[in-house]
Amino acid sequence: MKKLFAYDSEKPSRAVMRVNLFTSLVLIVFGLFVEGNPIQSLKGVWTIFTSEGSLITDYIITAGIGGAFLNAGLAMLLAVITIRLSGATFGGASLGCCYIVAGFALFGKNVFNMIPIITGTWIYAKVVKEPFSKHVLTALFATCAGPVVQYCMFHNPLIDSMAINVVLGIILSMLIGFVVPPVAGIAARTHDGMLIYNVGFAAGFVCIVLVSILKGIGFEFAGRSSWCDQYNQMLTVFLVVLFGSHILLGFLLNDCSFKGLLNLPKHSGQLPCDYVALEGLPITLVNMGILGLMSTFYVLAVGGDLSGPILAAILSVGGFGGLGKNYYNVIWAVLGIVILSFLPSSVWALNEPVALLGALFSTCICSFTGKYGPTYGIIAGMLHISVVRNTASMYGWINLYNNGFAAGLVCMIWLPIVQIVQNVLKRPKKSELNLK
């Protein structure tokens, strides 16, 4: 098994790449044959390329389950190839990056709208004379603004030409890819590494400015609501097998043991928290598998459906088991949302799609639990679900990482409050001062 994945504990990059590659191929094969008609799946991918992808557009409805999964696999494969060609090292961050790309290619992302943004970041790296390998993950995360291309194709009030609108969408997407890296650097300083989805936060601000400009010249933006509820049983089996295989692979690579698994909660999750570097790839894979299964069973336990967007959230939680998230620190923000839902005045239910997305993606601020304790994580979750329900319209529903942006706002408010509380609690009491 170690030879198959070329696993070397001292140099795990190649093995991490093969894990990403393996998962992308699983998605591609599943997409091609799940409906027994590979041609139909390929047609579904073309339908995705020529359809809108703003929040919330479930590609399972747009293109069928085969087309949606094939699109996810191709997007993840593009991510793996891009990282490899850039010369960057594969580690825990690349696991999170590739899995979130695959997930969001089930609602919003596709190869067509990803490439211009990646190209924009590549140009940025050339302009600032830095290696693209330094910015490649930011480029892939920035594809959260991919729906811009298709939005310009269908909603330009000034020009009727589809060809011109496609070019305009590509240019705007390249501009986003160029601008996001420096903005992300500034955004990271506002939350001190407490937010795992930093690029989603940065892209939100970029999209707010872009949408404001476009609205000023006549563009109109509206959200969508598309959720599939037809494949719960099939997708449950798929997710259990997928994440179960992660646990099994990690177990085998770890000399048929779970040694080191209990070390994960010792890490706060505050960035940088690369579990591949800290605990090794085998335990990271086990952590990813556990997180994926926990997320799946949470959705089913509250009566939710496994739609494309919900699968995206589950894949993202599992993927970031390589960076920041672990089976302990993710629990508490979700618990805060569960507690809040039981208030008599609550206007949403746990099994509503938006609430499910909010709960699963609230795990991106898991470091509040890891660094400060469960109480702070619970409150962070409550704040997150309250904010995220009101942010998507700010950028015309074109920033797919809406939860990342909302969580960034929560961090900006909650982190300084937590730090003040911590400082007060650490002050010595008067009686202690007198004794000294």
JSON list of N, CA, C and O in Angstrom, two decimals, residues 272-307:
[
{"chain": "A", "resi": 272, "resn": "PRO", "atom": "N", "xyz": [-1.22, 28.52, 10.56]},
{"chain": "A", "resi": 272, "resn": "PRO", "atom": "CA", "xyz": [-1.18, 27.29, 9.75]},
{"chain": "A", "resi": 272, "resn": "PRO", "atom": "C", "xyz": [-1.25, 26.05, 10.63]},
{"chain": "A", "resi": 272, "resn": "PRO", "atom": "O", "xyz": [-0.54, 25.95, 11.62]},
{"chain": "A", "resi": 273, "resn": "CYS", "atom": "N", "xyz": [-2.11, 25.14, 10.27]},
{"chain": "A", "resi": 273, "resn": "CYS", "atom": "CA", "xyz": [-2.26, 23.90, 11.05]},
{"chain": "A", "resi": 273, "resn": "CYS", "atom": "C", "xyz": [-2.38, 22.75, 10.06]},
{"chain": "A", "resi": 273, "resn": "CYS", "atom": "O", "xyz": [-3.47, 22.22, 9.82]},
{"chain": "A", "resi": 274, "resn": "ASP", "atom": "N", "xyz": [-1.26, 22.38, 9.48]},
{"chain": "A", "resi": 274, "resn": "ASP", "atom": "CA", "xyz": [-1.19, 21.36, 8.44]},
{"chain": "A", "resi": 274, "resn": "ASP", "atom": "C", "xyz": [-0.98, 20.00, 9.11]},
{"chain": "A", "resi": 274, "resn": "ASP", "atom": "O", "xyz": [0.11, 19.70, 9.60]},
{"chain": "A", "resi": 275, "resn": "TYR", "atom": "N", "xyz": [-2.02, 19.19, 9.13]},
{"chain": "A", "resi": 275, "resn": "TYR", "atom": "CA", "xyz": [-1.93, 17.91, 9.84]},
{"chain": "A", "resi": 275, "resn": "TYR", "atom": "C", "xyz": [-1.00, 16.92, 9.14]},
{"chain": "A", "resi": 275, "resn": "TYR", "atom": "O", "xyz": [-0.46, 16.03, 9.80]},
{"chain": "A", "resi": 276, "resn": "VAL", "atom": "N", "xyz": [-0.81, 17.06, 7.84]},
{"chain": "A", "resi": 276, "resn": "VAL", "atom": "CA", "xyz": [0.15, 16.19, 7.15]},
{"chain": "A", "resi": 276, "resn": "VAL", "atom": "C", "xyz": [1.55, 16.43, 7.70]},
{"chain": "A", "resi": 276, "resn": "VAL", "atom": "O", "xyz": [2.31, 15.49, 7.95]},
{"chain": "A", "resi": 277, "resn": "ALA", "atom": "N", "xyz": [1.89, 17.71, 7.92]},
{"chain": "A", "resi": 277, "resn": "ALA", "atom": "CA", "xyz": [3.21, 18.05, 8.47]},
{"chain": "A", "resi": 277, "resn": "ALA", "atom": "C", "xyz": [3.29, 17.74, 9.96]},
{"chain": "A", "resi": 277, "resn": "ALA", "atom": "O", "xyz": [4.34, 17.32, 10.45]},
{"chain": "A", "resi": 278, "resn": "LEU", "atom": "N", "xyz": [2.18, 17.93, 10.67]},
{"chain": "A", "resi": 278, "resn": "LEU", "atom": "CA", "xyz": [2.20, 17.77, 12.13]},
{"chain": "A", "resi": 278, "resn": "LEU", "atom": "C", "xyz": [2.08, 16.33, 12.59]},
{"chain": "A", "resi": 278, "resn": "LEU", "atom": "O", "xyz": [2.77, 15.91, 13.52]},
{"chain": "A", "resi": 279, "resn": "GLU", "atom": "N", "xyz": [1.21, 15.56, 11.93]},
{"chain": "A", "resi": 279, "resn": "GLU", "atom": "CA", "xyz": [0.94, 14.20, 12.40]},
{"chain": "A", "resi": 279, "resn": "GLU", "atom": "C", "xyz": [1.14, 13.13, 11.34]},
{"chain": "A", "resi": 279, "resn": "GLU", "atom": "O", "xyz": [1.00, 11.95, 11.64]},
{"chain": "A", "resi": 280, "resn": "GLY", "atom": "N", "xyz": [1.42, 13.53, 10.11]},
{"chain": "A", "resi": 280, "resn": "GLY", "atom": "CA", "xyz": [1.63, 12.56, 9.04]},
{"chain": "A", "resi": 280, "resn": "GLY", "atom": "C", "xyz": [0.38, 12.31, 8.22]},
{"chain": "A", "resi": 280, "resn": "GLY", "atom": "O", "xyz": [-0.75, 12.52, 8.68]},
{"chain": "A", "resi": 281, "resn": "LEU", "atom": "N", "xyz": [0.57, 11.85, 7.00]},
{"chain": "A", "resi": 281, "resn": "LEU", "atom": "CA", "xyz": [-0.55, 11.61, 6.09]},
{"chain": "A", "resi": 281, "resn": "LEU", "atom": "C", "xyz": [-1.51, 10.53, 6.58]},
{"chain": "A", "resi": 281, "resn": "LEU", "atom": "O", "xyz": [-2.73, 10.70, 6.45]},
{"chain": "A", "resi": 282, "resn": "PRO", "atom": "N", "xyz": [-1.03, 9.40, 7.13]},
{"chain": "A", "resi": 282, "resn": "PRO", "atom": "CA", "xyz": [-1.97, 8.35, 7.53]},
{"chain": "A", "resi": 282, "resn": "PRO", "atom": "C", "xyz": [-3.04, 8.83, 8.51]},
{"chain": "A", "resi": 282, "resn": "PRO", "atom": "O", "xyz": [-4.24, 8.60, 8.31]},
{"chain": "A", "resi": 283, "resn": "ILE", "atom": "N", "xyz": [-2.62, 9.51, 9.58]},
{"chain": "A", "resi": 283, "resn": "ILE", "atom": "CA", "xyz": [-3.59, 10.00, 10.57]},
{"chain": "A", "resi": 283, "resn": "ILE", "atom": "C", "xyz": [-4.45, 11.11, 9.98]},
{"chain": "A", "resi": 283, "resn": "ILE", "atom": "O", "xyz": [-5.63, 11.24, 10.31]},
{"chain": "A", "resi": 284, "resn": "THR", "atom": "N", "xyz": [-3.88, 11.89, 9.07]},
{"chain": "A", "resi": 284, "resn": "THR", "atom": "CA", "xyz": [-4.67, 12.92, 8.39]},
{"chain": "A", "resi": 284, "resn": "THR", "atom": "C", "xyz": [-5.80, 12.28, 7.59]},
{"chain": "A", "resi": 284, "resn": "THR", "atom": "O", "xyz": [-6.94, 12.77, 7.60]},
{"chain": "A", "resi": 285, "resn": "LEU", "atom": "N", "xyz": [-5.51, 11.20, 6.89]},
{"chain": "A", "resi": 285, "resn": "LEU", "atom": "CA", "xyz": [-6.54, 10.50, 6.12]},
{"chain": "A", "resi": 285, "resn": "LEU", "atom": "C", "xyz": [-7.63, 9.95, 7.02]},
{"chain": "A", "resi": 285, "resn": "LEU", "atom": "O", "xyz": [-8.82, 10.02, 6.69]},
{"chain": "A", "resi": 286, "resn": "VAL", "atom": "N", "xyz": [-7.25, 9.41, 8.16]},
{"chain": "A", "resi": 286, "resn": "VAL", "atom": "CA", "xyz": [-8.24, 8.90, 9.11]},
{"chain": "A", "resi": 286, "resn": "VAL", "atom": "C", "xyz": [-9.13, 10.05, 9.59]},
{"chain": "A", "resi": 286, "resn": "VAL", "atom": "O", "xyz": [-10.35, 9.92, 9.67]},
{"chain": "A", "resi": 287, "resn": "ASN", "atom": "N", "xyz": [-8.50, 11.18, 9.90]},
{"chain": "A", "resi": 287, "resn": "ASN", "atom": "CA", "xyz": [-9.25, 12.36, 10.34]},
{"chain": "A", "resi": 287, "resn": "ASN", "atom": "C", "xyz": [-10.22, 12.83, 9.26]},
{"chain": "A", "resi": 287, "resn": "ASN", "atom": "O", "xyz": [-11.39, 13.14, 9.54]},
{"chain": "A", "resi": 288, "resn": "MET", "atom": "N", "xyz": [-9.77, 12.85, 8.01]},
{"chain": "A", "resi": 288, "resn": "MET", "atom": "CA", "xyz": [-10.64, 13.24, 6.90]},
{"chain": "A", "resi": 288, "resn": "MET", "atom": "C", "xyz": [-11.82, 12.30, 6.78]},
{"chain": "A", "resi": 288, "resn": "MET", "atom": "O", "xyz": [-12.97, 12.74, 6.57]},
{"chain": "A", "resi": 289, "resn": "GLY", "atom": "N", "xyz": [-11.56, 11.01, 6.90]},
{"chain": "A", "resi": 289, "resn": "GLY", "atom": "CA", "xyz": [-12.64, 10.03, 6.81]},
{"chain": "A", "resi": 289, "resn": "GLY", "atom": "C", "xyz": [-13.66, 10.19, 7.92]},
{"chain": "A", "resi": 289, "resn": "GLY", "atom": "O", "xyz": [-14.88, 10.15, 7.68]},
{"chain": "A", "resi": 290, "resn": "ILE", "atom": "N", "xyz": [-13.18, 10.40, 9.14]},
{"chain": "A", "resi": 290, "resn": "ILE", "atom": "CA", "xyz": [-14.08, 10.58, 10.27]},
{"chain": "A", "resi": 290, "resn": "ILE", "atom": "C", "xyz": [-14.94, 11.83, 10.08]},
{"chain": "A", "resi": 290, "resn": "ILE", "atom": "O", "xyz": [-16.15, 11.82, 10.31]},
{"chain": "A", "resi": 291, "resn": "LEU", "atom": "N", "xyz": [-14.31, 12.92, 9.65]},
{"chain": "A", "resi": 291, "resn": "LEU", "atom": "CA", "xyz": [-15.05, 14.17, 9.45]},
{"chain": "A", "resi": 291, "resn": "LEU", "atom": "C", "xyz": [-16.11, 14.02, 8.37]},
{"chain": "A", "resi": 291, "resn": "LEU", "atom": "O", "xyz": [-17.23, 14.52, 8.50]},
{"chain": "A", "resi": 292, "resn": "GLY", "atom": "N", "xyz": [-15.75, 13.33, 7.28]},
{"chain": "A", "resi": 292, "resn": "GLY", "atom": "CA", "xyz": [-16.71, 13.12, 6.21]},
{"chain": "A", "resi": 292, "resn": "GLY", "atom": "C", "xyz": [-17.91, 12.31, 6.66]},
{"chain": "A", "resi": 292, "resn": "GLY", "atom": "O", "xyz": [-19.06, 12.63, 6.33]},
{"chain": "A", "resi": 293, "resn": "LEU", "atom": "N", "xyz": [-17.65, 11.26, 7.44]},
{"chain": "A", "resi": 293, "resn": "LEU", "atom": "CA", "xyz": [-18.74, 10.43, 7.95]},
{"chain": "A", "resi": 293, "resn": "LEU", "atom": "C", "xyz": [-19.57, 11.19, 8.98]},
{"chain": "A", "resi": 293, "resn": "LEU", "atom": "O", "xyz": [-20.81, 11.09, 8.99]},
{"chain": "A", "resi": 294, "resn": "MET", "atom": "N", "xyz": [-18.92, 11.93, 9.86]},
{"chain": "A", "resi": 294, "resn": "MET", "atom": "CA", "xyz": [-19.65, 12.74, 10.84]},
{"chain": "A", "resi": 294, "resn": "MET", "atom": "C", "xyz": [-20.59, 13.72, 10.14]},
{"chain": "A", "resi": 294, "resn": "MET", "atom": "O", "xyz": [-21.76, 13.88, 10.54]},
{"chain": "A", "resi": 295, "resn": "SER", "atom": "N", "xyz": [-20.09, 14.37, 9.09]},
{"chain": "A", "resi": 295, "resn": "SER", "atom": "CA", "xyz": [-20.91, 15.34, 8.37]},
{"chain": "A", "resi": 295, "resn": "SER", "atom": "C", "xyz": [-22.10, 14.67, 7.69]},
{"chain": "A", "resi": 295, "resn": "SER", "atom": "O", "xyz": [-23.23, 15.18, 7.72]},
{"chain": "A", "resi": 296, "resn": "THR", "atom": "N", "xyz": [-21.83, 13.52, 7.07]},
{"chain": "A", "resi": 296, "resn": "THR", "atom": "CA", "xyz": [-22.91, 12.79, 6.39]},
{"chain": "A", "resi": 296, "resn": "THR", "atom": "C", "xyz": [-23.99, 12.38, 7.36]},
{"chain": "A", "resi": 296, "resn": "THR", "atom": "O", "xyz": [-25.20, 12.59, 7.11]},
{"chain": "A", "resi": 297, "resn": "PHE", "atom": "N", "xyz": [-23.60, 11.81, 8.48]},
{"chain": "A", "resi": 297, "resn": "PHE", "atom": "CA", "xyz": [-24.59, 11.32, 9.45]},
{"chain": "A", "resi": 297, "resn": "PHE", "atom": "C", "xyz": [-25.31, 12.47, 10.15]},
{"chain": "A", "resi": 297, "resn": "PHE", "atom": "O", "xyz": [-26.46, 12.32, 10.56]},
{"chain": "A", "resi": 298, "resn": "TYR", "atom": "N", "xyz": [-24.66, 13.62, 10.28]},
{"chain": "A", "resi": 298, "resn": "TYR", "atom": "CA", "xyz": [-25.35, 14.78, 10.83]},
{"chain": "A", "resi": 298, "resn": "TYR", "atom": "C", "xyz": [-26.50, 15.18, 9.93]},
{"chain": "A", "resi": 298, "resn": "TYR", "atom": "O", "xyz": [-27.63, 15.43, 10.40]},
{"chain": "A", "resi": 299, "resn": "VAL", "atom": "N", "xyz": [-26.24, 15.28, 8.62]},
{"chain": "A", "resi": 299, "resn": "VAL", "atom": "CA", "xyz": [-27.28, 15.66, 7.66]},
{"chain": "A", "resi": 299, "resn": "VAL", "atom": "C", "xyz": [-28.45, 14.68, 7.73]},
{"chain": "A", "resi": 299, "resn": "VAL", "atom": "O", "xyz": [-29.62, 15.09, 7.77]},
{"chain": "A", "resi": 300, "resn": "LEU", "atom": "N", "xyz": [-28.14, 13.41, 7.75]},
{"chain": "A", "resi": 300, "resn": "LEU", "atom": "CA", "xyz": [-29.20, 12.40, 7.80]},
{"chain": "A", "resi": 300, "resn": "LEU", "atom": "C", "xyz": [-29.94, 12.42, 9.14]},
{"chain": "A", "resi": 300, "resn": "LEU", "atom": "O", "xyz": [-31.16, 12.24, 9.18]},
{"chain": "A", "resi": 301, "resn": "ALA", "atom": "N", "xyz": [-29.22, 12.67, 10.22]},
{"chain": "A", "resi": 301, "resn": "ALA", "atom": "CA", "xyz": [-29.83, 12.66, 11.55]},
{"chain": "A", "resi": 301, "resn": "ALA", "atom": "C", "xyz": [-30.86, 13.76, 11.73]},
{"chain": "A", "resi": 301, "resn": "ALA", "atom": "O", "xyz": [-31.87, 13.57, 12.43]},
{"chain": "A", "resi": 302, "resn": "VAL", "atom": "N", "xyz": [-30.63, 14.92, 11.11]},
{"chain": "A", "resi": 302, "resn": "VAL", "atom": "CA", "xyz": [-31.59, 16.03, 11.26]},
{"chain": "A", "resi": 302, "resn": "VAL", "atom": "C", "xyz": [-32.65, 16.01, 10.16]},
{"chain": "A", "resi": 302, "resn": "VAL", "atom": "O", "xyz": [-33.48, 16.92, 10.08]},
{"chain": "A", "resi": 303, "resn": "GLY", "atom": "N", "xyz": [-32.61, 15.00, 9.30]},
{"chain": "A", "resi": 303, "resn": "GLY", "atom": "CA", "xyz": [-33.64, 14.87, 8.27]},
{"chain": "A", "resi": 303, "resn": "GLY", "atom": "C", "xyz": [-33.36, 15.64, 7.01]},
{"chain": "A", "resi": 303, "resn": "GLY", "atom": "O", "xyz": [-34.29, 15.96, 6.26]},
{"chain": "A", "resi": 304, "resn": "GLY", "atom": "N", "xyz": [-32.09, 15.93, 6.73]},
{"chain": "A", "resi": 304, "resn": "GLY", "atom": "CA", "xyz": [-31.74, 16.67, 5.54]},
{"chain": "A", "resi": 304, "resn": "GLY", "atom": "C", "xyz": [-31.57, 15.78, 4.32]},
{"chain": "A", "resi": 304, "resn": "GLY", "atom": "O", "xyz": [-31.53, 14.55, 4.42]},
{"chain": "A", "resi": 305, "resn": "ASP", "atom": "N", "xyz": [-31.48, 16.41, 3.15]},
{"chain": "A", "resi": 305, "resn": "ASP", "atom": "CA", "xyz": [-31.27, 15.69, 1.89]},
{"chain": "A", "resi": 305, "resn": "ASP", "atom": "C", "xyz": [-29.85, 15.89, 1.40]},
{"chain": "A", "resi": 305, "resn": "ASP", "atom": "O", "xyz": [-29.25, 16.95, 1.59]},
{"chain": "A", "resi": 306, "resn": "LEU", "atom": "N", "xyz": [-29.32, 14.86, 0.74]},
{"chain": "A", "resi": 306, "resn": "LEU", "atom": "CA", "xyz": [-27.96, 14.92, 0.20]},
{"chain": "A", "resi": 306, "resn": "LEU", "atom": "C", "xyz": [-28.01, 15.48, -1.22]},
{"chain": "A", "resi": 306, "resn": "LEU", "atom": "O", "xyz": [-27.89, 14.77, -2.20]},
{"chain": "A", "resi": 307, "resn": "SER", "atom": "N", "xyz": [-28.16, 16.79, -1.30]},
{"chain": "A", "resi": 307, "resn": "SER", "atom": "CA", "xyz": [-28.17, 17.49, -2.58]},
{"chain": "A", "resi": 307, "resn": "SER", "atom": "C", "xyz": [-26.74, 17.81, -2.99]},
{"chain": "A", "resi": 307, "resn": "SER", "atom": "O", "xyz": [-25.79, 17.57, -2.24]}
]
